[in-house]
PDB file of C-alpha atoms in Angstrom:
ATOM      1  CA  GLN A   1      32.235 -23.554  28.651  1.00 89.00           C
ATOM      2  CA  VAL A   2      30.764 -21.076  31.102  1.00 93.00           C
ATOM      3  CA  GLN A   3      27.113 -20.821  32.073  1.00 93.00           C
ATOM      4  CA  VAL A   4      25.351 -17.912  33.718  1.00 96.00           C
ATOM      5  CA  ALA A   5      21.800 -18.310  34.960  1.00 95.00           C
ATOM      6  CA  GLU A   6      19.392 -15.906  36.643  1.00 95.00           C
ATOM      7  CA  SER A   7      16.589 -16.870  38.999  1.00 96.00           C
ATOM      8  CA  GLY A   8      14.006 -15.205  41.224  1.00 96.00           C
ATOM      9  CA  GLY A   9      11.891 -13.246  38.782  1.00 95.00           C
ATOM     10  CA  GLY A  10       8.122 -13.148  38.997  1.00 97.00           C
ATOM     11  CA  SER A  11       5.000 -11.039  39.273  1.00 98.00           C
ATOM     12  CA  VAL A  12       4.408  -8.776  42.265  1.00 98.00           C
ATOM     13  CA  HIS A  13       2.262  -5.830  43.298  1.00 98.00           C
ATOM     14  CA  PRO A  14       3.620  -2.288  43.642  1.00 98.00           C
ATOM     15  CA  GLY A  15       5.477  -1.827  46.908  1.00 98.00           C
ATOM     16  CA  GLU A  16       6.474  -5.470  47.217  1.00 98.00           C
ATOM     17  CA  SER A  17       9.950  -6.987  47.018  1.00 98.00           C
ATOM     18  CA  LEU A  18      11.823  -9.544  44.944  1.00 98.00           C
ATOM     19  CA  ARG A  19      15.303 -10.988  45.154  1.00 98.00           C
ATOM     20  CA  LEU A  20      17.127 -12.005  41.999  1.00 98.00           C
ATOM     21  CA  SER A  21      20.146 -14.275  41.943  1.00 98.00           C
ATOM     22  CA  CYS A  22      22.657 -15.157  39.265  1.00 97.00           C
ATOM     23  CA  VAL A  23      25.168 -17.974  39.325  1.00 97.00           C
ATOM     24  CA  ALA A  24      28.225 -18.427  37.115  1.00 96.00           C
ATOM     25  CA  SER A  25      29.441 -21.982  36.655  1.00 95.00           C
ATOM     26  CA  GLY A  26      31.522 -24.165  34.379  1.00 95.00           C
ATOM     27  CA  ASN A  27      35.100 -23.893  33.187  1.00 93.00           C
ATOM     28  CA  ILE A  28      35.965 -20.795  35.229  1.00 93.00           C
ATOM     29  CA  PHE A  29      39.508 -19.699  36.029  1.00 92.00           C
ATOM     30  CA  SER A  30      38.546 -16.360  37.529  1.00 92.00           C
ATOM     31  CA  VAL A  31      35.647 -13.909  37.773  1.00 93.00           C
ATOM     32  CA  ASN A  32      36.374 -10.236  37.238  1.00 92.00           C
ATOM     33  CA  THR A  33      35.369  -7.625  39.793  1.00 91.00           C
ATOM     34  CA  VAL A  34      33.174  -5.869  37.235  1.00 93.00           C
ATOM     35  CA  GLN A  35      29.765  -7.517  37.195  1.00 97.00           C
ATOM     36  CA  GLY A  36      26.229  -6.292  37.352  1.00 98.00           C
ATOM     37  CA  TRP A  37      22.549  -6.306  36.581  1.00 98.00           C
ATOM     38  CA  TYR A  38      20.829  -4.711  33.618  1.00 98.00           C
ATOM     39  CA  ARG A  39      17.235  -4.604  32.449  1.00 98.00           C
ATOM     40  CA  GLN A  40      15.278  -4.104  29.273  1.00 98.00           C
ATOM     41  CA  ALA A  41      11.647  -3.086  29.103  1.00 97.00           C
ATOM     42  CA  PRO A  42       9.553  -3.567  25.935  1.00 92.00           C
ATOM     43  CA  GLY A  43      10.449  -0.987  23.326  1.00 94.00           C
ATOM     44  CA  LYS A  44      13.354   0.379  25.347  1.00 96.00           C
ATOM     45  CA  GLU A  45      17.102  -0.064  25.337  1.00 97.00           C
ATOM     46  CA  ARG A  46      18.903  -2.185  27.891  1.00 97.00           C
ATOM     47  CA  GLU A  47      19.888  -0.064  30.874  1.00 98.00           C
ATOM     48  CA  LEU A  48      22.106  -0.372  33.910  1.00 98.00           C
ATOM     49  CA  VAL A  49      20.388  -1.375  37.140  1.00 98.00           C
ATOM     50  CA  ALA A  50      23.359  -1.960  39.436  1.00 98.00           C
ATOM     51  CA  ARG A  51      26.992  -2.846  38.965  1.00 98.00           C
ATOM     52  CA  PHE A  52      30.222  -3.506  40.817  1.00 97.00           C
ATOM     53  CA  GLU A  53      32.941  -1.283  39.370  1.00 95.00           C
ATOM     54  CA  SER A  54      36.601  -2.258  38.926  1.00 92.00           C
ATOM     55  CA  THR A  55      37.313  -0.587  42.274  1.00 93.00           C
ATOM     56  CA  GLY A  56      34.726  -2.761  43.974  1.00 90.00           C
ATOM     57  CA  ASP A  57      32.422   0.221  44.479  1.00 96.00           C
ATOM     58  CA  THR A  58      28.794  -0.059  43.463  1.00 97.00           C
ATOM     59  CA  LYS A  59      26.950   2.002  40.894  1.00 98.00           C
ATOM     60  CA  TYR A  60      23.157   2.200  40.594  1.00 98.00           C
ATOM     61  CA  GLY A  61      20.815   3.484  37.965  1.00 98.00           C
ATOM     62  CA  ASP A  62      19.131   6.704  39.078  1.00 97.00           C
ATOM     63  CA  SER A  63      15.670   5.179  39.068  1.00 97.00           C
ATOM     64  CA  VAL A  64      16.586   2.392  41.521  1.00 98.00           C
ATOM     65  CA  LYS A  65      18.833   4.217  43.989  1.00 98.00           C
ATOM     66  CA  GLY A  66      17.713   3.652  47.560  1.00 97.00           C
ATOM     67  CA  ARG A  67      15.429   0.769  46.588  1.00 98.00           C
ATOM     68  CA  PHE A  68      17.708  -1.877  45.067  1.00 98.00           C
ATOM     69  CA  THR A  69      20.846  -3.438  46.545  1.00 98.00           C
ATOM     70  CA  ILE A  70      23.443  -5.483  44.709  1.00 98.00           C
ATOM     71  CA  SER A  71      25.543  -8.060  46.551  1.00 97.00           C
ATOM     72  CA  ARG A  72      27.766 -11.021  45.793  1.00 96.00           C
ATOM     73  CA  GLU A  73      29.370 -14.041  47.420  1.00 91.00           C
ATOM     74  CA  ASN A  74      31.063 -17.329  46.717  1.00 82.00           C
ATOM     75  CA  ASN A  75      34.196 -15.763  45.211  1.00 88.00           C
ATOM     76  CA  LYS A  76      32.051 -13.479  43.008  1.00 90.00           C
ATOM     77  CA  ARG A  77      30.314 -16.379  41.308  1.00 95.00           C
ATOM     78  CA  LEU A  78      26.958 -15.654  42.954  1.00 97.00           C
ATOM     79  CA  MET A  79      25.418 -12.234  42.538  1.00 97.00           C
ATOM     80  CA  ASN A  80      22.161 -11.013  44.017  1.00 98.00           C
ATOM     81  CA  LEU A  81      19.824  -8.087  43.486  1.00 98.00           C
ATOM     82  CA  GLN A  82      17.454  -7.207  46.303  1.00 98.00           C
ATOM     83  CA  MET A  83      14.611  -5.130  44.926  1.00 98.00           C
ATOM     84  CA  ASN A  84      12.356  -3.314  47.387  1.00 98.00           C
ATOM     85  CA  SER A  85       9.465  -0.915  46.925  1.00 98.00           C
ATOM     86  CA  LEU A  86       8.926  -2.132  43.404  1.00 98.00           C
ATOM     87  CA  LYS A  87       7.100   0.089  40.941  1.00 98.00           C
ATOM     88  CA  PRO A  88       5.277  -0.700  37.698  1.00 97.00           C
ATOM     89  CA  GLU A  89       8.093   1.036  35.811  1.00 97.00           C
ATOM     90  CA  ASP A  90      10.493  -1.618  37.130  1.00 98.00           C
ATOM     91  CA  THR A  91       8.770  -4.126  34.876  1.00 98.00           C
ATOM     92  CA  ALA A  92      11.395  -5.549  32.526  1.00 98.00           C
ATOM     93  CA  VAL A  93      13.559  -8.522  31.720  1.00 98.00           C
ATOM     94  CA  TYR A  94      16.545  -8.484  34.071  1.00 98.00           C
ATOM     95  CA  TYR A  95      19.931  -9.738  32.900  1.00 98.00           C
ATOM     96  CA  CYS A  96      23.082 -10.455  34.839  1.00 97.00           C
ATOM     97  CA  ASN A  97      26.508  -9.875  33.375  1.00 97.00           C
ATOM     98  CA  PHE A  98      29.892 -11.291  34.397  1.00 96.00           C
ATOM     99  CA  HIS A  99      33.385 -10.899  33.006  1.00 95.00           C
ATOM    100  CA  ILE A 100      34.961 -14.315  33.200  1.00 95.00           C
ATOM    101  CA  THR A 101      38.300 -15.812  32.318  1.00 94.00           C
ATOM    102  CA  GLU A 102      37.969 -19.454  31.356  1.00 93.00           C
ATOM    103  CA  ARG A 103      40.625 -22.017  32.188  1.00 90.00           C
ATOM    104  CA  GLY A 104      43.097 -22.212  29.332  1.00 86.00           C
ATOM    105  CA  ARG A 105      42.145 -18.795  27.945  1.00 80.00           C
ATOM    106  CA  GLY A 106      44.086 -15.593  28.516  1.00 81.00           C
ATOM    107  CA  LEU A 107      41.513 -12.799  28.492  1.00 89.00           C
ATOM    108  CA  PRO A 108      38.210 -12.307  30.288  1.00 92.00           C
ATOM    109  CA  ARG A 109      35.054 -12.106  28.240  1.00 93.00           C
ATOM    110  CA  SER A 110      31.622 -10.694  28.921  1.00 95.00           C
ATOM    111  CA  VAL A 111      29.015 -13.350  29.644  1.00 96.00           C
ATOM    112  CA  TRP A 112      25.276 -12.635  29.844  1.00 97.00           C
ATOM    113  CA  GLY A 113      22.458 -14.634  31.333  1.00 96.00           C
ATOM    114  CA  ARG A 114      19.268 -15.291  29.373  1.00 96.00           C
ATOM    115  CA  GLY A 115      17.236 -12.974  31.560  1.00 97.00           C
ATOM    116  CA  THR A 116      14.420 -13.281  34.048  1.00 97.00           C
ATOM    117  CA  GLN A 117      11.089 -11.476  33.817  1.00 98.00           C
ATOM    118  CA  VAL A 118       9.997  -9.092  36.565  1.00 98.00           C
ATOM    119  CA  THR A 119       6.450  -7.779  36.354  1.00 98.00           C
ATOM    120  CA  VAL A 120       5.046  -5.199  38.764  1.00 98.00           C
ATOM    121  CA  SER A 121       1.346  -4.481  38.440  1.00 97.00           C
ATOM    122  CA  SER A 122      -1.787  -3.906  40.463  1.00 95.00           C
TER     123      SER A 122
END
C-alpha cells in the first residue's frame, strides 16, 4: 500500500507564513511528475492551490500567485508548499495529491492525503 501524509498546518495571523509538507511512502515503484496541493474551505468546492504539470512547469491558483511556492525533493516523494503573506481567505483544509505507480501494478493512480487545517485569523 501507499501512504500520503501532510504536515505543517496550524493557526497564524494575517501576514504570517506557514510551510506545508507532504510525504509519499510505502510500496512505491514510481511517482508521476503531476502532483500538487489543493484546498477546501467550509461550504466551498476543493480548488487548486499549486501543481506541477506533466511538463514539470508549475501552475498556481490565481488567489495565491506571488505568495505561495510549491517545491519537491527526494525523487518527488516529498512535496512542500511555502505560504507567505497569508490572508484570512486562505483558511481551509489543504490536501496534497500524488499520482503513484505501486510495485507490481501497471498504471499510476491518484492518491490523496487526509488534509491539514490552515487557519488565518486576527
